[in-house]
mmCIF file of C-alpha atoms and ligand atoms in Angstrom:
data_model
loop_
_atom_site.group_PDB
_atom_site.id
_atom_site.type_symbol
_atom_site.label_atom_id
_atom_site.label_comp_id
_atom_site.label_asym_id
_atom_site.label_seq_id
_atom_site.Cartn_x
_atom_site.Cartn_y
_atom_site.Cartn_z
ATOM 1 C CA MET A 1 53.476 55.609 -50.527
ATOM 2 C CA SER A 2 56.064 53.216 -51.309
ATOM 3 C CA LYS A 3 55.822 49.170 -51.641
ATOM 4 C CA ILE A 4 57.551 47.508 -49.000
ATOM 5 C CA LEU A 5 56.430 43.854 -49.772
ATOM 6 C CA SER A 6 54.648 41.778 -51.676
ATOM 7 C CA ALA A 7 53.923 37.939 -52.541
ATOM 8 C CA ASN A 8 53.596 37.021 -56.033
ATOM 9 C CA LYS A 9 51.420 33.733 -56.605
ATOM 10 C CA ILE A 10 52.349 32.318 -53.579
ATOM 11 C CA SER A 11 51.037 28.438 -52.951
ATOM 12 C CA MET A 12 51.424 26.070 -50.135
ATOM 13 C CA ILE A 13 51.255 22.470 -50.901
ATOM 14 C CA TYR A 14 51.072 20.061 -48.025
ATOM 15 C CA LYS A 15 51.486 16.408 -48.955
ATOM 16 C CA THR A 16 48.364 14.069 -47.686
ATOM 17 C CA GLY A 17 47.195 10.611 -47.946
ATOM 18 C CA GLU A 18 44.483 12.011 -50.313
ATOM 19 C CA GLY A 19 47.076 13.859 -51.771
ATOM 20 C CA ASP A 20 47.986 17.547 -52.509
ATOM 21 C CA PHE A 21 46.294 19.864 -49.970
ATOM 22 C CA TYR A 22 46.382 23.539 -50.859
ATOM 23 C CA ALA A 23 46.680 25.438 -47.792
ATOM 24 C CA LEU A 24 47.449 28.621 -49.948
ATOM 25 C CA LYS A 25 46.533 28.977 -53.720
ATOM 26 C CA ASP A 26 47.697 31.540 -56.088
ATOM 27 C CA ALA A 27 47.992 34.123 -53.220
ATOM 28 C CA SER A 28 49.338 37.553 -54.587
ATOM 29 C CA LEU A 29 49.484 40.996 -52.379
ATOM 30 C CA SER A 30 51.152 44.135 -52.027
ATOM 31 C CA ILE A 31 51.774 45.886 -49.159
ATOM 32 C CA LYS A 32 52.703 49.560 -48.757
ATOM 33 C CA LYS A 33 54.706 51.183 -46.330
ATOM 34 C CA GLY A 34 52.988 52.439 -42.959
ATOM 35 C CA THR A 35 49.643 50.825 -43.728
ATOM 36 C CA LEU A 36 47.568 48.486 -41.316
ATOM 37 C CA VAL A 37 46.732 45.314 -43.424
ATOM 38 C CA ILE A 38 44.343 43.265 -42.184
ATOM 39 C CA LEU A 39 44.102 39.159 -43.433
ATOM 40 C CA ARG A 40 40.528 38.262 -42.534
ATOM 41 C CA GLY A 41 39.111 34.919 -42.760
ATOM 42 C CA ARG A 42 37.423 31.780 -41.070
ATOM 43 C CA SER A 43 39.522 29.222 -39.160
ATOM 44 C CA GLY A 44 41.545 27.217 -41.576
ATOM 45 C CA SER A 45 41.250 29.743 -44.691
ATOM 46 C CA GLY A 46 45.065 29.941 -44.529
ATOM 47 C CA LYS A 47 45.997 33.170 -42.478
ATOM 48 C CA THR A 48 48.562 31.723 -40.520
ATOM 49 C CA THR A 49 50.063 30.018 -43.431
ATOM 50 C CA LEU A 50 50.178 33.224 -45.604
ATOM 51 C CA LEU A 51 51.403 35.368 -42.524
ATOM 52 C CA ASN A 52 54.045 32.653 -41.674
ATOM 53 C CA ILE A 53 55.534 32.948 -45.498
ATOM 54 C CA LEU A 54 55.134 36.832 -45.744
ATOM 55 C CA SER A 55 56.898 37.057 -42.239
ATOM 56 C CA THR A 56 59.825 34.539 -43.744
ATOM 57 C CA LEU A 57 59.108 32.136 -41.100
ATOM 58 C CA ASP A 58 58.173 29.616 -44.178
ATOM 59 C CA VAL A 59 59.258 29.310 -47.929
ATOM 60 C CA PRO A 60 56.177 28.782 -50.007
ATOM 61 C CA SER A 61 55.663 25.930 -52.291
ATOM 62 C CA LEU A 62 55.514 27.941 -55.146
ATOM 63 C CA GLY A 63 55.413 31.869 -55.925
ATOM 64 C CA SER A 64 57.994 34.296 -54.712
ATOM 65 C CA VAL A 65 57.815 36.940 -51.756
ATOM 66 C CA VAL A 66 59.922 40.418 -52.445
ATOM 67 C CA PHE A 67 60.524 42.611 -49.415
ATOM 68 C CA GLU A 68 62.048 45.890 -50.537
ATOM 69 C CA ASN A 69 64.188 44.605 -53.356
ATOM 70 C CA MET A 70 65.263 41.294 -52.025
ATOM 71 C CA GLU A 71 63.175 37.776 -53.020
ATOM 72 C CA ILE A 72 63.417 36.643 -49.639
ATOM 73 C CA SER A 73 61.887 33.288 -50.630
ATOM 74 C CA LYS A 74 65.059 32.558 -52.557
ATOM 75 C CA MET A 75 67.566 33.500 -49.374
ATOM 76 C CA SER A 76 69.247 30.740 -47.268
ATOM 77 C CA GLU A 77 68.085 29.673 -44.172
ATOM 78 C CA LYS A 78 70.563 31.297 -42.391
ATOM 79 C CA ASN A 79 70.276 34.541 -44.273
ATOM 80 C CA ARG A 80 66.444 34.462 -43.556
ATOM 81 C CA GLU A 81 67.159 34.022 -39.955
ATOM 82 C CA ARG A 82 69.515 37.174 -39.893
ATOM 83 C CA PHE A 83 66.998 39.064 -42.274
ATOM 84 C CA ARG A 84 63.940 38.593 -39.880
ATOM 85 C CA ARG A 85 65.776 39.169 -36.815
ATOM 86 C CA LYS A 86 66.773 42.818 -38.153
ATOM 87 C CA GLU A 87 63.688 43.641 -40.101
ATOM 88 C CA ILE A 88 60.527 41.573 -38.510
ATOM 89 C CA GLY A 89 58.543 41.357 -35.437
ATOM 90 C CA TYR A 90 56.274 38.762 -34.935
ATOM 91 C CA VAL A 91 53.573 38.697 -32.414
ATOM 92 C CA PHE A 92 52.307 34.905 -32.367
ATOM 93 C CA GLN A 93 48.468 34.040 -31.726
ATOM 94 C CA ALA A 94 49.252 32.251 -28.310
ATOM 95 C CA VAL A 95 51.023 35.445 -26.432
ATOM 96 C CA ALA A 96 54.397 33.605 -24.885
ATOM 97 C CA LEU A 97 55.554 35.939 -22.240
ATOM 98 C CA LEU A 98 58.024 34.447 -19.928
ATOM 99 C CA PRO A 99 56.235 33.724 -17.033
ATOM 100 C CA MET A 100 58.890 34.381 -14.140
ATOM 101 C CA MET A 101 59.694 37.635 -16.086
ATOM 102 C CA SER A 102 58.116 41.028 -15.582
ATOM 103 C CA ALA A 103 56.836 42.832 -18.555
ATOM 104 C CA TYR A 104 59.947 44.763 -18.605
ATOM 105 C CA GLU A 105 61.921 41.821 -18.592
ATOM 106 C CA ASN A 106 60.461 40.084 -21.219
ATOM 107 C CA VAL A 107 61.116 43.315 -23.565
ATOM 108 C CA GLU A 108 64.636 43.813 -22.016
ATOM 109 C CA PHE A 109 65.551 40.001 -22.743
ATOM 110 C CA ALA A 110 64.073 40.199 -26.361
ATOM 111 C CA LEU A 111 65.404 43.462 -26.844
ATOM 112 C CA ARG A 112 68.801 41.957 -25.814
ATOM 113 C CA LEU A 113 68.608 39.096 -28.098
ATOM 114 C CA SER A 114 68.259 41.158 -31.189
ATOM 115 C CA GLY A 115 71.558 42.620 -30.654
ATOM 116 C CA TYR A 116 69.764 46.194 -30.086
ATOM 117 C CA LYS A 117 72.393 48.731 -30.267
ATOM 118 C CA GLY A 118 71.035 51.906 -28.234
ATOM 119 C CA ASN A 119 70.310 52.576 -24.807
ATOM 120 C CA ARG A 120 68.110 49.488 -23.735
ATOM 121 C CA LYS A 121 66.713 50.654 -20.702
ATOM 122 C CA GLU A 122 65.279 53.782 -22.480
ATOM 123 C CA ARG A 123 64.032 51.937 -25.140
ATOM 124 C CA VAL A 124 62.056 49.203 -23.129
ATOM 125 C CA GLU A 125 60.301 52.131 -20.995
ATOM 126 C CA GLU A 126 59.704 54.103 -24.290
ATOM 127 C CA VAL A 127 57.759 51.156 -25.772
ATOM 128 C CA LEU A 128 56.141 49.683 -22.866
ATOM 129 C CA HIS A 129 54.762 53.543 -22.702
ATOM 130 C CA LYS A 130 53.476 53.428 -26.277
ATOM 131 C CA VAL A 131 51.484 50.375 -25.523
ATOM 132 C CA GLY A 132 50.126 52.584 -22.282
ATOM 133 C CA LEU A 133 51.796 50.064 -19.890
ATOM 134 C CA SER A 134 54.031 52.443 -17.976
ATOM 135 C CA LYS A 135 52.384 51.757 -14.865
ATOM 136 C CA ARG A 136 52.441 48.238 -14.896
ATOM 137 C CA MET A 137 55.809 47.791 -15.993
ATOM 138 C CA TYR A 138 56.916 45.652 -12.941
ATOM 139 C CA HIS A 139 54.114 43.108 -13.330
ATOM 140 C CA MET A 140 54.528 39.672 -13.869
ATOM 141 C CA PRO A 141 52.219 38.255 -16.565
ATOM 142 C CA TYR A 142 50.076 36.394 -14.231
ATOM 143 C CA GLU A 143 49.222 39.871 -12.502
ATOM 144 C CA MET A 144 48.011 41.267 -15.957
ATOM 145 C CA SER A 145 44.675 40.650 -18.128
ATOM 146 C CA GLY A 146 44.994 39.049 -21.480
ATOM 147 C CA GLY A 147 44.940 42.143 -23.052
ATOM 148 C CA GLU A 148 47.812 43.868 -21.194
ATOM 149 C CA GLN A 149 49.984 40.565 -21.958
ATOM 150 C CA GLN A 150 48.708 40.925 -25.507
ATOM 151 C CA ARG A 151 50.117 44.720 -25.206
ATOM 152 C CA VAL A 152 53.621 43.277 -23.659
ATOM 153 C CA ALA A 153 53.995 40.918 -26.346
ATOM 154 C CA ILE A 154 53.257 43.532 -29.307
ATOM 155 C CA ALA A 155 56.212 46.100 -27.282
ATOM 156 C CA ARG A 156 58.704 43.077 -27.019
ATOM 157 C CA ALA A 157 58.057 42.600 -31.030
ATOM 158 C CA ILE A 158 58.680 46.055 -31.972
ATOM 159 C CA ALA A 159 61.121 47.125 -29.156
ATOM 160 C CA SER A 160 64.378 46.420 -31.710
ATOM 161 C CA LYS A 161 62.593 48.641 -34.394
ATOM 162 C CA PRO A 162 61.573 46.221 -37.030
ATOM 163 C CA LYS A 163 60.317 47.619 -40.126
ATOM 164 C CA ILE A 164 57.237 45.541 -40.434
ATOM 165 C CA LEU A 165 55.158 43.850 -37.815
ATOM 166 C CA PHE A 166 53.218 40.636 -38.158
ATOM 167 C CA ALA A 167 50.227 39.753 -35.581
ATOM 168 C CA ASP A 168 48.610 36.603 -35.928
ATOM 169 C CA GLU A 169 44.947 37.413 -34.503
ATOM 170 C CA PRO A 170 46.004 39.510 -31.890
ATOM 171 C CA THR A 171 42.444 39.994 -30.863
ATOM 172 C CA ALA A 172 41.057 36.688 -30.822
ATOM 173 C CA GLU A 173 40.973 36.306 -26.933
ATOM 174 C CA LEU A 174 39.813 39.964 -26.663
ATOM 175 C CA ASP A 175 36.697 41.706 -25.984
ATOM 176 C CA SER A 176 35.710 43.971 -28.405
ATOM 177 C CA LYS A 177 36.353 47.097 -26.730
ATOM 178 C CA THR A 178 40.114 45.614 -25.904
ATOM 179 C CA SER A 179 40.595 44.440 -29.491
ATOM 180 C CA LEU A 180 39.879 48.123 -30.561
ATOM 181 C CA LYS A 181 42.508 49.309 -28.193
ATOM 182 C CA VAL A 182 44.839 46.878 -29.722
ATOM 183 C CA ILE A 183 44.127 48.521 -33.501
ATOM 184 C CA LYS A 184 44.457 52.095 -31.674
ATOM 185 C CA ILE A 185 47.865 50.948 -30.893
ATOM 186 C CA PHE A 186 48.707 49.519 -34.075
ATOM 187 C CA LYS A 187 47.481 52.650 -35.889
ATOM 188 C CA ASP A 188 49.709 54.680 -33.369
ATOM 189 C CA LEU A 189 52.724 52.600 -33.666
ATOM 190 C CA ILE A 190 52.449 53.032 -37.740
ATOM 191 C CA GLU A 191 52.426 57.073 -36.717
ATOM 192 C CA GLN A 192 54.984 57.331 -34.408
ATOM 193 C CA GLU A 193 57.027 54.283 -35.163
ATOM 194 C CA GLU A 194 57.074 54.323 -39.109
ATOM 195 C CA ILE A 195 56.176 50.612 -39.050
ATOM 196 C CA THR A 196 54.012 48.653 -41.437
ATOM 197 C CA VAL A 197 51.747 46.170 -39.688
ATOM 198 C CA VAL A 198 50.052 43.098 -41.052
ATOM 199 C CA MET A 199 47.346 41.338 -38.863
ATOM 200 C CA THR A 200 45.109 38.366 -39.607
ATOM 201 C CA THR A 201 41.673 37.918 -37.918
ATOM 202 C CA HIS A 202 38.546 35.877 -38.098
ATOM 203 C CA ASP A 203 36.325 38.999 -36.618
ATOM 204 C CA ALA A 204 34.556 40.268 -39.388
ATOM 205 C CA GLY A 205 33.515 43.379 -37.186
ATOM 206 C CA LEU A 206 37.221 44.433 -37.842
ATOM 207 C CA PHE A 207 36.746 44.281 -41.640
ATOM 208 C CA GLY A 208 37.202 47.771 -42.925
ATOM 209 C CA ILE A 209 38.957 49.023 -40.260
ATOM 210 C CA GLY A 210 42.412 48.618 -41.429
ATOM 211 C CA ASP A 211 43.963 51.009 -44.479
ATOM 212 C CA VAL A 212 43.853 47.664 -46.549
ATOM 213 C CA CYS A 213 41.614 44.428 -45.874
ATOM 214 C CA TYR A 214 42.164 41.060 -47.731
ATOM 215 C CA GLU A 215 39.476 38.233 -47.592
ATOM 216 C CA MET A 216 40.727 34.766 -47.353
ATOM 217 C CA GLU A 217 38.717 31.957 -48.388
ATOM 218 C CA ASP A 218 39.973 28.323 -48.672
ATOM 219 C CA GLY A 219 43.862 29.393 -49.155
ATOM 220 C CA GLN A 220 42.738 32.088 -51.854
ATOM 221 C CA ILE A 221 42.096 35.888 -51.481
ATOM 222 C CA VAL A 222 39.062 36.241 -52.941
ATOM 223 C CA LYS A 223 38.752 39.948 -51.816
ATOM 224 C CA ALA A 224 40.814 42.915 -51.298
ATOM 225 C CA ASP A 225 39.072 46.203 -49.967
ATOM 226 C CA ASP A 226 41.321 48.915 -50.671
ATOM 227 C CA PRO A 227 39.937 52.301 -49.327
ATOM 228 C CA VAL A 228 42.942 54.212 -49.726
HETATM 229 P P1 ADP B 301 43.960 29.699 -40.401
HETATM 230 O O1 ADP B 301 45.035 30.708 -39.743
HETATM 231 O O2 ADP B 301 43.350 30.889 -41.496
HETATM 232 O O3 ADP B 301 42.652 29.137 -39.307
HETATM 233 P P2 ADP B 301 45.866 27.975 -41.561
HETATM 234 O O4 ADP B 301 46.855 28.982 -41.937
HETATM 235 O O5 ADP B 301 46.290 27.754 -40.270
HETATM 236 O O6 ADP B 301 44.324 28.882 -41.425
HETATM 237 O O7 ADP B 301 45.746 26.522 -42.240
HETATM 238 C C1 ADP B 301 45.397 26.437 -43.272
HETATM 239 C C2 ADP B 301 44.770 25.009 -43.863
HETATM 240 O O8 ADP B 301 46.095 24.472 -43.651
HETATM 241 C C3 ADP B 301 43.945 24.423 -42.948
HETATM 242 O O9 ADP B 301 43.344 23.361 -43.503
HETATM 243 C C4 ADP B 301 45.024 23.597 -41.886
HETATM 244 O O10 ADP B 301 44.557 22.471 -41.607
HETATM 245 C C5 ADP B 301 46.215 23.440 -43.257
HETATM 246 N N1 ADP B 301 47.545 23.164 -42.915
HETATM 247 C C6 ADP B 301 48.129 23.944 -41.909
HETATM 248 N N2 ADP B 301 49.653 23.965 -41.679
HETATM 249 C C7 ADP B 301 49.460 22.656 -42.214
HETATM 250 C C8 ADP B 301 50.599 21.418 -42.294
HETATM 251 N N3 ADP B 301 51.674 22.003 -41.389
HETATM 252 N N4 ADP B 301 50.060 20.126 -42.890
HETATM 253 C C9 ADP B 301 49.175 19.821 -43.471
HETATM 254 N N5 ADP B 301 47.886 21.101 -43.440
HETATM 255 C C10 ADP B 301 48.066 22.039 -42.544
HETATM 256 MG MG1 MG B 302 45.633 30.972 -37.794
#
């Protein structure tokens, strides 16, 4: 399997009253196409910081991030934004569906913004089907459970066919059964959509469920478990 994304000795340094604070320190990892990668660690261990850098939302203080053959950490902000819109899907920790729009409209709206060239109606129905929400397409967010809203957010993030999907603690608010359902959806998407998924979790129960798991502690990757 070929490599899609790598981080090479990245650090994220914040200036504080007491001096420099390393939210990330010399973190390196390499992600293969078509895998489910899990970043696990306690709250404050640097998971969101790392995810935001890998997804090009943030630029590291030190080190480089390479996507396929491009060094994204060196791109201009404008190019990064263009790149992100085309190649990257992101599910934020707090699911932010537009409350006045149905599941269908939430996905359709995002697809329209992305400049998707294909048939939008078909694609919206297809991705909602893939996350198991065919029957709830016209429900409003307030009519759906947290797990269902989470699945709409996933459908929305993958609708425009990004190469890689990032999800920040997508199972944090879900019970263990619903969490496993979300993981199953990621695994199915990897098979059907040829996507790569990188997610974070603080749930020790999910360690070992991905193809590769990285354990984080105090901004460092302390353990890489690669059962592949
Ligand atoms: P996690 O997602 O694992 O809970 P984060 O990546 O959000 O951890 O945060 C890692 C550490 O960096 C935390 O100690 C947090 O307080 C600190 N941090 C995150 N963002 C900032 C910021 N903008 N300024 C200063 N410190 C930050
Ligand atoms: Mg976080």
